Structure formats: C-alpha cells, structure tokens
Amino acid sequence: MTELVEAGWQPTACILCECNCGIEVRLGGLDGRRFERVRGDKAHPASKGYTCEKALRLDHYQNGPHRLTTPLRRRPDGSFEPVSWDTAITEIASRFADIRDTHGGESVFYYGGGGQGNHLGGVYSAATRAALGSVFRSNALAQEKTGEFWVNAHLLGTSVRGDFEHCELALFIGKNPWQSHGFPHARTTLKEIARDPARTMIVIDPRRTETADLADIHLRLRPGTDAWCLAALAAIMVDERLLHTEWLATHATGVDEVVARLATVPIARFAEICGVDEALLRDAARRIAAAASVAVFEDLGLQMTVHSTLSSYLEKLLWLFTANLGVTGGMYAPTSIVGLAGSAASARRSERRSPVAGAPIISGLVPCNVIAEEILTDHPARYRAMLVESANPAHSLADSERMRAALGALDLVVVIDVALTETGRLAHYVLPAPSQYEKYEASFFNFDFPDNVFHVRRPLLDALPGTLDEPEIHARLCEALGVVGEDDYAPLRAALGQGRAAFAAAFFEALGARPSLGRLAPVLLYRTLGPTLPHGACSAAALWAAVHQCAQRYPDAVERAGFGRGLEAGEALFDAIVESPSGVVFSVDDAESTWQRVATDDGRVHLAMAELLAELDELVASDGPPTDAEYPLVLSAGERRSFTANTIIRDPAWRKRDAAGTLRLAPADAVALDVADGETVRLVTRRGSAVAVAEIDDAMQPGHVSLPNGFGLDTPDGARVGVAPNELTTSAHRDRFAGTPLHKFVPARIDKL
Ligand code: SF4
C-alpha cells in the first residue's frame, strides 16, 4: 500500500451509480484514511475524467457510521455479541446445513450480491448457493428491470442499450439522466444534443426535470399514463404510415398483428388521458420516424408505474417500427464479461415459479414483492433461511414493516455487509466485509459502445482489522460445508506450476470429471489461481473463466480491442484487466454485430407479444389509470436528485443540499392545501404515513408529489433523517407480469400538522 500512497493520487471508481466513473483519490487526515480530495480519472477509458458532484463526497461512505470490525451473533434478547470468524463460519455452515437437510436447499433464499459497483462478491456467492442447494434468489433488478428483461428476451433474445453519443434523436422516458446518469458523461452528452440544431431530444416525464429543460419536446404526461402516451405514439406511427415497412418485412415477424391492434387505439382519447396535446404527440412521432438514428432510455419513471411491462413493450415498438436496431446512433446489444440479466432463456418468463406465491421467475429472480409472502405462511415450501449480501431488503423493498416481520420469522438470517444495516439488525449473524475501497472490486454494469470497458479496482486502503472480503467468506463457508477443499485444490495448484495452459487443461478436466464442481468454480479459482495473481488481486480469480468466455463469445470485438483471438485472447485480456488500475477497453464493437446477438429462434425480431397486446386492448377499453378519492395525489417514491444515492452512504452529512429530503409538490397543490414552502406536513398512503418537509416546486404538476430515494436510514444515535419510502408502499401494488412495485404511482394525500 505504501508505494501507492506515496504516489499521491490513486485510481479507483465512484460507486454511486451504474456508470462507475473512474476517479482518483488523494488520501489524508491523521490516520491517512480520509478521502481528502477526489477528482475524475482521465485515464479511465469510459469516463475520461468526468464525474458529477456525488463522487466528491465519497469520504462519507468510506468513513461513515456503522462500520463493523467483528462478526456478530444475536443473543436471545435481540442484542449482539462479537464472535470469532471461526465460530461464526462453523455455526453458520452448521445451521444452514441443518435447514438444507431438513427442508431442502429450496428453503434457503439468497438476496443481493452487489450494488452499483460491487459485484465480485456476488460471483463467489454462486458457490455457497450451490453448496446449500439454494434455488431461489433475488436482488434489486427484480424491483425495477425484470419487466423490461422479459420484453427484450421475447422480442430479441438479448438486452439492448441506446447509443446516445451518436444518435440524431434521443428519447428519454421516465428517465432524467441529468441526475440519474446511466451512460458515460451524461451531462456533457445531453448538452451536446441540446446545442446541436441537427439533433433532437424528446423527454416523456410528468415532471419538468433538468433533462426536460434541455429537450426540444417535453411530453409532460399525467403521472401513471405512460402506457397511454406510448400507445398513442405507436398508433400515430401506424395511422400516419410512418413504419419502415421494408425493414420490418426483412427483420421482424408479427408486424401485421401488432399494427392491427394499434389501429384500434383511439389516439385523441389517449392524448386526452395522458394530458398531452395530440398535435405535440404527432410531432414527436413524426420526428422519431424521420430521424436517421434514435436512441431510447426507459427508466424507473416508466418501470415503476402502472402498466410498466406494457409500457416497456410499447417503448420498444417505437424504435423497432422505425428500424433503429443495429445501426450507429440507435439501439445495440452490448458485449459483456459477466451478464447481469442472465441468459435470454432465463429472462423469458418460464414455467418456473416461486414455490409459495407462484410468481413468475424472470432472469432467475423471484419478484422482490413476493418474498415476504413466501415466508409469512405455513406452506411447507416456504423459505426458512436467508443469506443477504450487500443489500438491505428491510429498507429497500416495498412494505418495510412486512419485510421486517418476514425476516423475523425466518429460522436463520445471515447478512454480509460493510455496516450494520436495518437488515443486519434483524439477522442472527452479521459478517463484516471491508468497504469497497479496501478490497478488489468490479462492476458488471459494462454497457458502453463502441468501446466497452471493464475495470477491476485495486484497494486504496488496508481493510479494517476484523473484516474479511466476500470471496474469502464464501470460500470458508464452502469449505466448512465440506463441498470443496485441499483435495480439489492440490492438483490444480500443481498444474499451475507448469503455467496457465496446463492449469486450464487441469481445471476443465476436473470439472468434466465432477460436474458438480462447476458451480463451485469461483472458490476453486480463488484458492488456486488467486494467490498467484499480481498486486494481491486474488479476488479477481473468478473472472478468469468469465473473461475466456467473453473472448469466445465476441471474438471480433475482443480482437479489435487488441487481444487477438482464441485462448490467447482470453489470457491476454485477463492479464490486462488485472494489470490496469484505471480499466481496460475489452471490446471494440460495431452496430451490425447486434444482429449476431439477436437470439430468437429465427434471428428476427418477434414483434407480437400476446399477453401485452391483450393488455393494450384493456387500455383501449379503460378511462385512464386508477384514481382514489381518499388519496387524490400520486406519490413518486424514490426520485433521483443531486444528493441522493441508494442506501450505501449511511452518513446523512454527505448531502450538501436537501438534507431533509423534501416532499416536492406543485404550487397549485400548495395553495389548495394551504401548505407553505418548508412547512412540515404528514404524507399519508393506504399503507402508512410519514412526516416530511414540503418544498414547493414549479417543476411538479398539480396532483403529483415526489420523495427522494436513499433517505430514512437509522443513524447511530437512533435518529432517522428523511422519509423511508417503503414505510409508505405495499408489496401488493405491483405489475401483473413482472411483479415489480409501482413506486411512482402511490396514491397519497397530504395532511397539515
Ligand atoms: S455519474 Fe456521478 S454518481 Fe455516477 S458514477 Fe459518475 S461520478 Fe458517480
């Protein structure tokens, strides 16, 4: 560590959103552990020196409250006692094994595996899950993205992203990249599009966001009417014959069926329902159709409101109707080293269902909204134990009170985390991990185009004594469970003595001889290849197999990135990843390659989705989203703002502005309710109520109120800053296909105090 500290600035990455911008940190303070200064890392191949204001506050994460330095075991009275690692691992392995042997591995549920920038631990968890026979799992993607995954899997067999750097027209739906980013140097790109008269930006959002302020067209729809708005746009394309029929005839199936259904959409009435002038909708549809390239980003504003999966589908029709797949500036299927959404097959809503609620499992993930239901029952197949890693379901899942009850009903809860979280407090054991700046880490949010980047970050600081990083925890658990050990490691270590080629041969021979070792591979690699890696990068070992698979999956793109082809490419790329402190371009892609990744059975886009077209019929017959006379306002819970992040920073002092996390409301509502700016009010939903500070904001439209995300954590002195949104939400309020919660459409009212 000394050598790096003397060099002054050390490269790493910001962990506060999926962009994971490269940053450099200068350490200081009396103990040398403060993030004295933070700046963008110009050597990072994706972010190239860019950051937003959030990264500059990362000291509050690294040196925040609630850090743990010893494993904790809960006493019968609910308090915790420190125990040694040996005791913790032995007892946890034994208790999990008892539950597995009595009720089956299906009764052990796994939640989490990583956040915005810490995904390595999740890779190693696969080994522990295999050792426990655990089948069911979930994470935050099943709160937000599984509806879109399912639609993508059906239409294309692959996930897609928008090429905003090169597009002529950018369309953002329920997405405010100025605050939530989502693609490299988002603010610079937004300003470039806004400045260029030859380019167009369209924003669909109920709120006049910072991005909407830069847009050429803002379709300021009523909250919850996204599906009506998008259906109207698609129907206008049909009505005005704006479809690229030649392209569709070659590349798509089901076109006639979809066109026939959209022809039934009453455009004028849908415009009225969504509160947008029909002429403006027609202008937007025409511009999308006329643009040489269109890139689209749908995000939580769409994915957490009513009819969210249908809206995801309608969004995709807009750019597919206009031939924007696999073209520069359009939509592309990104390369990846470790895919986040599972295989296309696992993203298709299969017959596999959760054991109690019978909820569809998409991308291998049980909907977060049914987890409590799967526990709080006497059903024999209920979950009995849970392993939670780098996640905080007691705070982040809908209906926190019920989730707390569910955690309390389990026979065993084990939490692996950096700090004592709301979930950790309910656990039987808490295992402390080093912070993300005290260990090797990586993000699997690698979606860039044409150059895609992977960044294995080195630790900036020694780990706090008493902590163990996740790969070591999983290796110890697997060994204590008796599924892997020295007998497995010894031949691999011997082969490694003869070089990597001999190691690869021995590794695949071992897996061939004993297929059950396949899921334990991360631990095998960690214990054998890991200690031989330079710079102490032991935890990167599990990536070795993934990098080889990447080189095989995308041979041309990896070769263009300068790593050659075949086995040598895998080795060269892996070495480069371990040797590059600021990240590596691992693939150089072209737009046409997207067609190689379209994984439908005939290689064409399958445009018709029967279930969603049936839901569209319901929309045609409806009068708009539901209303509730007792709760006349629509609450958007979890707005991204300048100083919001997920719950990873537990120190409320990190926020330079909006310390209380205000409740934003429109001036007209403030007048009607007689609420003054800064006044403390009570926000009430059918599930609960919370006290919040009102902020009158003319960017809000009447009837719409919003709360930020990431607030409502318990501080060490027992106080709570801001509203914990999930004290107000219910898990029953969810999308019918994906089960994702409708956090952007929570009926609410404001009471004066
Ligand atoms: S855009 Fe901001 S929050 Fe996101 S990774 Fe970069 S610096 Fe961090």
mmCIF file of N, CA and C in Angstrom, residues 46-84:
data_model
loop_
_atom_site.group_PDB
_atom_site.id
_atom_site.type_symbol
_atom_site.label_atom_id
_atom_site.label_comp_id
_atom_site.label_asym_id
_atom_site.label_seq_id
_atom_site.Cartn_x
_atom_site.Cartn_y
_atom_site.Cartn_z
ATOM 1 N N ALA A 46 -13.657 4.927 -20.108
ATOM 2 C CA ALA A 46 -15.062 5.268 -20.367
ATOM 3 C C ALA A 46 -15.368 6.692 -19.922
ATOM 4 N N SER A 47 -15.040 7.010 -18.677
ATOM 5 C CA SER A 47 -15.456 8.319 -18.154
ATOM 6 C C SER A 47 -14.457 9.426 -18.493
ATOM 7 N N LYS A 48 -13.205 9.082 -18.743
ATOM 8 C CA LYS A 48 -12.199 10.042 -19.241
ATOM 9 C C LYS A 48 -12.120 11.323 -18.409
ATOM 10 N N GLY A 49 -12.225 11.191 -17.112
ATOM 11 C CA GLY A 49 -12.070 12.366 -16.252
ATOM 12 C C GLY A 49 -13.380 12.968 -15.780
ATOM 13 N N TYR A 50 -14.501 12.508 -16.341
ATOM 14 C CA TYR A 50 -15.820 13.061 -15.984
ATOM 15 C C TYR A 50 -16.273 12.543 -14.621
ATOM 16 N N THR A 51 -16.859 13.406 -13.836
ATOM 17 C CA THR A 51 -17.621 12.972 -12.659
ATOM 18 C C THR A 51 -18.781 13.951 -12.474
ATOM 19 N N CYS A 52 -19.728 13.570 -11.661
ATOM 20 C CA CYS A 52 -20.706 14.538 -11.183
ATOM 21 C C CYS A 52 -20.333 14.884 -9.741
ATOM 22 N N GLU A 53 -21.160 15.685 -9.094
ATOM 23 C CA GLU A 53 -20.825 16.187 -7.766
ATOM 24 C C GLU A 53 -20.823 15.097 -6.695
ATOM 25 N N LYS A 54 -21.507 13.989 -6.977
ATOM 26 C CA LYS A 54 -21.661 12.988 -5.922
ATOM 27 C C LYS A 54 -20.320 12.346 -5.548
ATOM 28 N N ALA A 55 -19.504 12.082 -6.567
ATOM 29 C CA ALA A 55 -18.249 11.366 -6.303
ATOM 30 C C ALA A 55 -17.374 12.121 -5.298
ATOM 31 N N LEU A 56 -17.495 13.430 -5.285
ATOM 32 C CA LEU A 56 -16.627 14.238 -4.425
ATOM 33 C C LEU A 56 -16.939 14.043 -2.945
ATOM 34 N N ARG A 57 -18.041 13.370 -2.647
ATOM 35 C CA ARG A 57 -18.472 13.195 -1.249
ATOM 36 C C ARG A 57 -18.248 11.768 -0.741
ATOM 37 N N LEU A 58 -17.445 11.003 -1.462
ATOM 38 C CA LEU A 58 -17.303 9.589 -1.118
ATOM 39 C C LEU A 58 -16.612 9.322 0.223
ATOM 40 N N ASP A 59 -15.954 10.321 0.769
ATOM 41 C CA ASP A 59 -15.366 10.124 2.104
ATOM 42 C C ASP A 59 -16.447 9.746 3.119
ATOM 43 N N HIS A 60 -17.658 10.266 2.887
ATOM 44 C CA HIS A 60 -18.752 9.958 3.825
ATOM 45 C C HIS A 60 -19.155 8.489 3.744
ATOM 46 N N TYR A 61 -18.865 7.852 2.605
ATOM 47 C CA TYR A 61 -19.083 6.402 2.532
ATOM 48 C C TYR A 61 -17.937 5.678 3.243
ATOM 49 N N GLN A 62 -16.718 6.008 2.836
ATOM 50 C CA GLN A 62 -15.565 5.275 3.372
ATOM 51 C C GLN A 62 -15.463 5.422 4.891
ATOM 52 N N ASN A 63 -15.734 6.599 5.381
ATOM 53 C CA ASN A 63 -15.567 6.839 6.815
ATOM 54 C C ASN A 63 -16.910 7.067 7.500
ATOM 55 N N GLY A 64 -17.917 6.381 7.009
ATOM 56 C CA GLY A 64 -19.261 6.558 7.549
ATOM 57 C C GLY A 64 -19.507 5.760 8.812
ATOM 58 N N PRO A 65 -20.697 5.918 9.392
ATOM 59 C CA PRO A 65 -21.022 5.235 10.644
ATOM 60 C C PRO A 65 -21.387 3.769 10.420
ATOM 61 N N HIS A 66 -21.506 3.064 11.507
ATOM 62 C CA HIS A 66 -21.993 1.680 11.499
ATOM 63 C C HIS A 66 -21.013 0.680 10.939
ATOM 64 N N ARG A 67 -19.738 1.066 10.699
ATOM 65 C CA ARG A 67 -18.775 0.063 10.212
ATOM 66 C C ARG A 67 -18.603 -1.029 11.267
ATOM 67 N N LEU A 68 -18.418 -2.226 10.812
ATOM 68 C CA LEU A 68 -18.273 -3.372 11.703
ATOM 69 C C LEU A 68 -16.870 -3.940 11.594
ATOM 70 N N THR A 69 -16.355 -4.440 12.695
ATOM 71 C CA THR A 69 -14.999 -4.999 12.675
ATOM 72 C C THR A 69 -14.939 -6.365 13.351
ATOM 73 N N THR A 70 -16.072 -6.963 13.566
ATOM 74 C CA THR A 70 -16.081 -8.330 14.084
ATOM 75 C C THR A 70 -17.398 -8.992 13.697
ATOM 76 N N PRO A 71 -17.398 -10.283 13.443
ATOM 77 C CA PRO A 71 -18.678 -10.954 13.227
ATOM 78 C C PRO A 71 -19.551 -10.806 14.466
ATOM 79 N N LEU A 72 -20.842 -10.699 14.237
ATOM 80 C CA LEU A 72 -21.792 -10.547 15.345
ATOM 81 C C LEU A 72 -22.769 -11.719 15.352
ATOM 82 N N ARG A 73 -23.114 -12.158 16.561
ATOM 83 C CA ARG A 73 -24.128 -13.208 16.721
ATOM 84 C C ARG A 73 -25.224 -12.660 17.628
ATOM 85 N N ARG A 74 -26.471 -12.883 17.213
ATOM 86 C CA ARG A 74 -27.563 -12.317 18.016
ATOM 87 C C ARG A 74 -27.839 -13.203 19.225
ATOM 88 N N ARG A 75 -28.011 -12.523 20.350
ATOM 89 C CA ARG A 75 -28.380 -13.245 21.579
ATOM 90 C C ARG A 75 -29.898 -13.413 21.617
ATOM 91 N N PRO A 76 -30.406 -14.281 22.474
ATOM 92 C CA PRO A 76 -31.868 -14.465 22.571
ATOM 93 C C PRO A 76 -32.609 -13.161 22.864
ATOM 94 N N ASP A 77 -31.965 -12.223 23.590
ATOM 95 C CA ASP A 77 -32.671 -10.971 23.923
ATOM 96 C C ASP A 77 -32.620 -9.951 22.777
ATOM 97 N N GLY A 78 -32.045 -10.330 21.646
ATOM 98 C CA GLY A 78 -32.016 -9.434 20.489
ATOM 99 C C GLY A 78 -30.745 -8.625 20.370
ATOM 100 N N SER A 79 -29.954 -8.577 21.434
ATOM 101 C CA SER A 79 -28.690 -7.835 21.337
ATOM 102 C C SER A 79 -27.653 -8.702 20.612
ATOM 103 N N PHE A 80 -26.534 -8.085 20.249
ATOM 104 C CA PHE A 80 -25.488 -8.820 19.531
ATOM 105 C C PHE A 80 -24.272 -9.036 20.419
ATOM 106 N N GLU A 81 -23.584 -10.142 20.168
ATOM 107 C CA GLU A 81 -22.297 -10.354 20.819
ATOM 108 C C GLU A 81 -21.256 -10.638 19.743
ATOM 109 N N PRO A 82 -20.037 -10.132 19.953
ATOM 110 C CA PRO A 82 -18.995 -10.425 18.974
ATOM 111 C C PRO A 82 -18.556 -11.881 19.083
ATOM 112 N N VAL A 83 -18.273 -12.497 17.942
ATOM 113 C CA VAL A 83 -17.726 -13.860 17.942
ATOM 114 C C VAL A 83 -16.559 -13.898 16.951
ATOM 115 N N SER A 84 -15.739 -14.909 17.082
ATOM 116 C CA SER A 84 -14.598 -15.027 16.168
ATOM 117 C C SER A 84 -15.096 -15.482 14.794
#
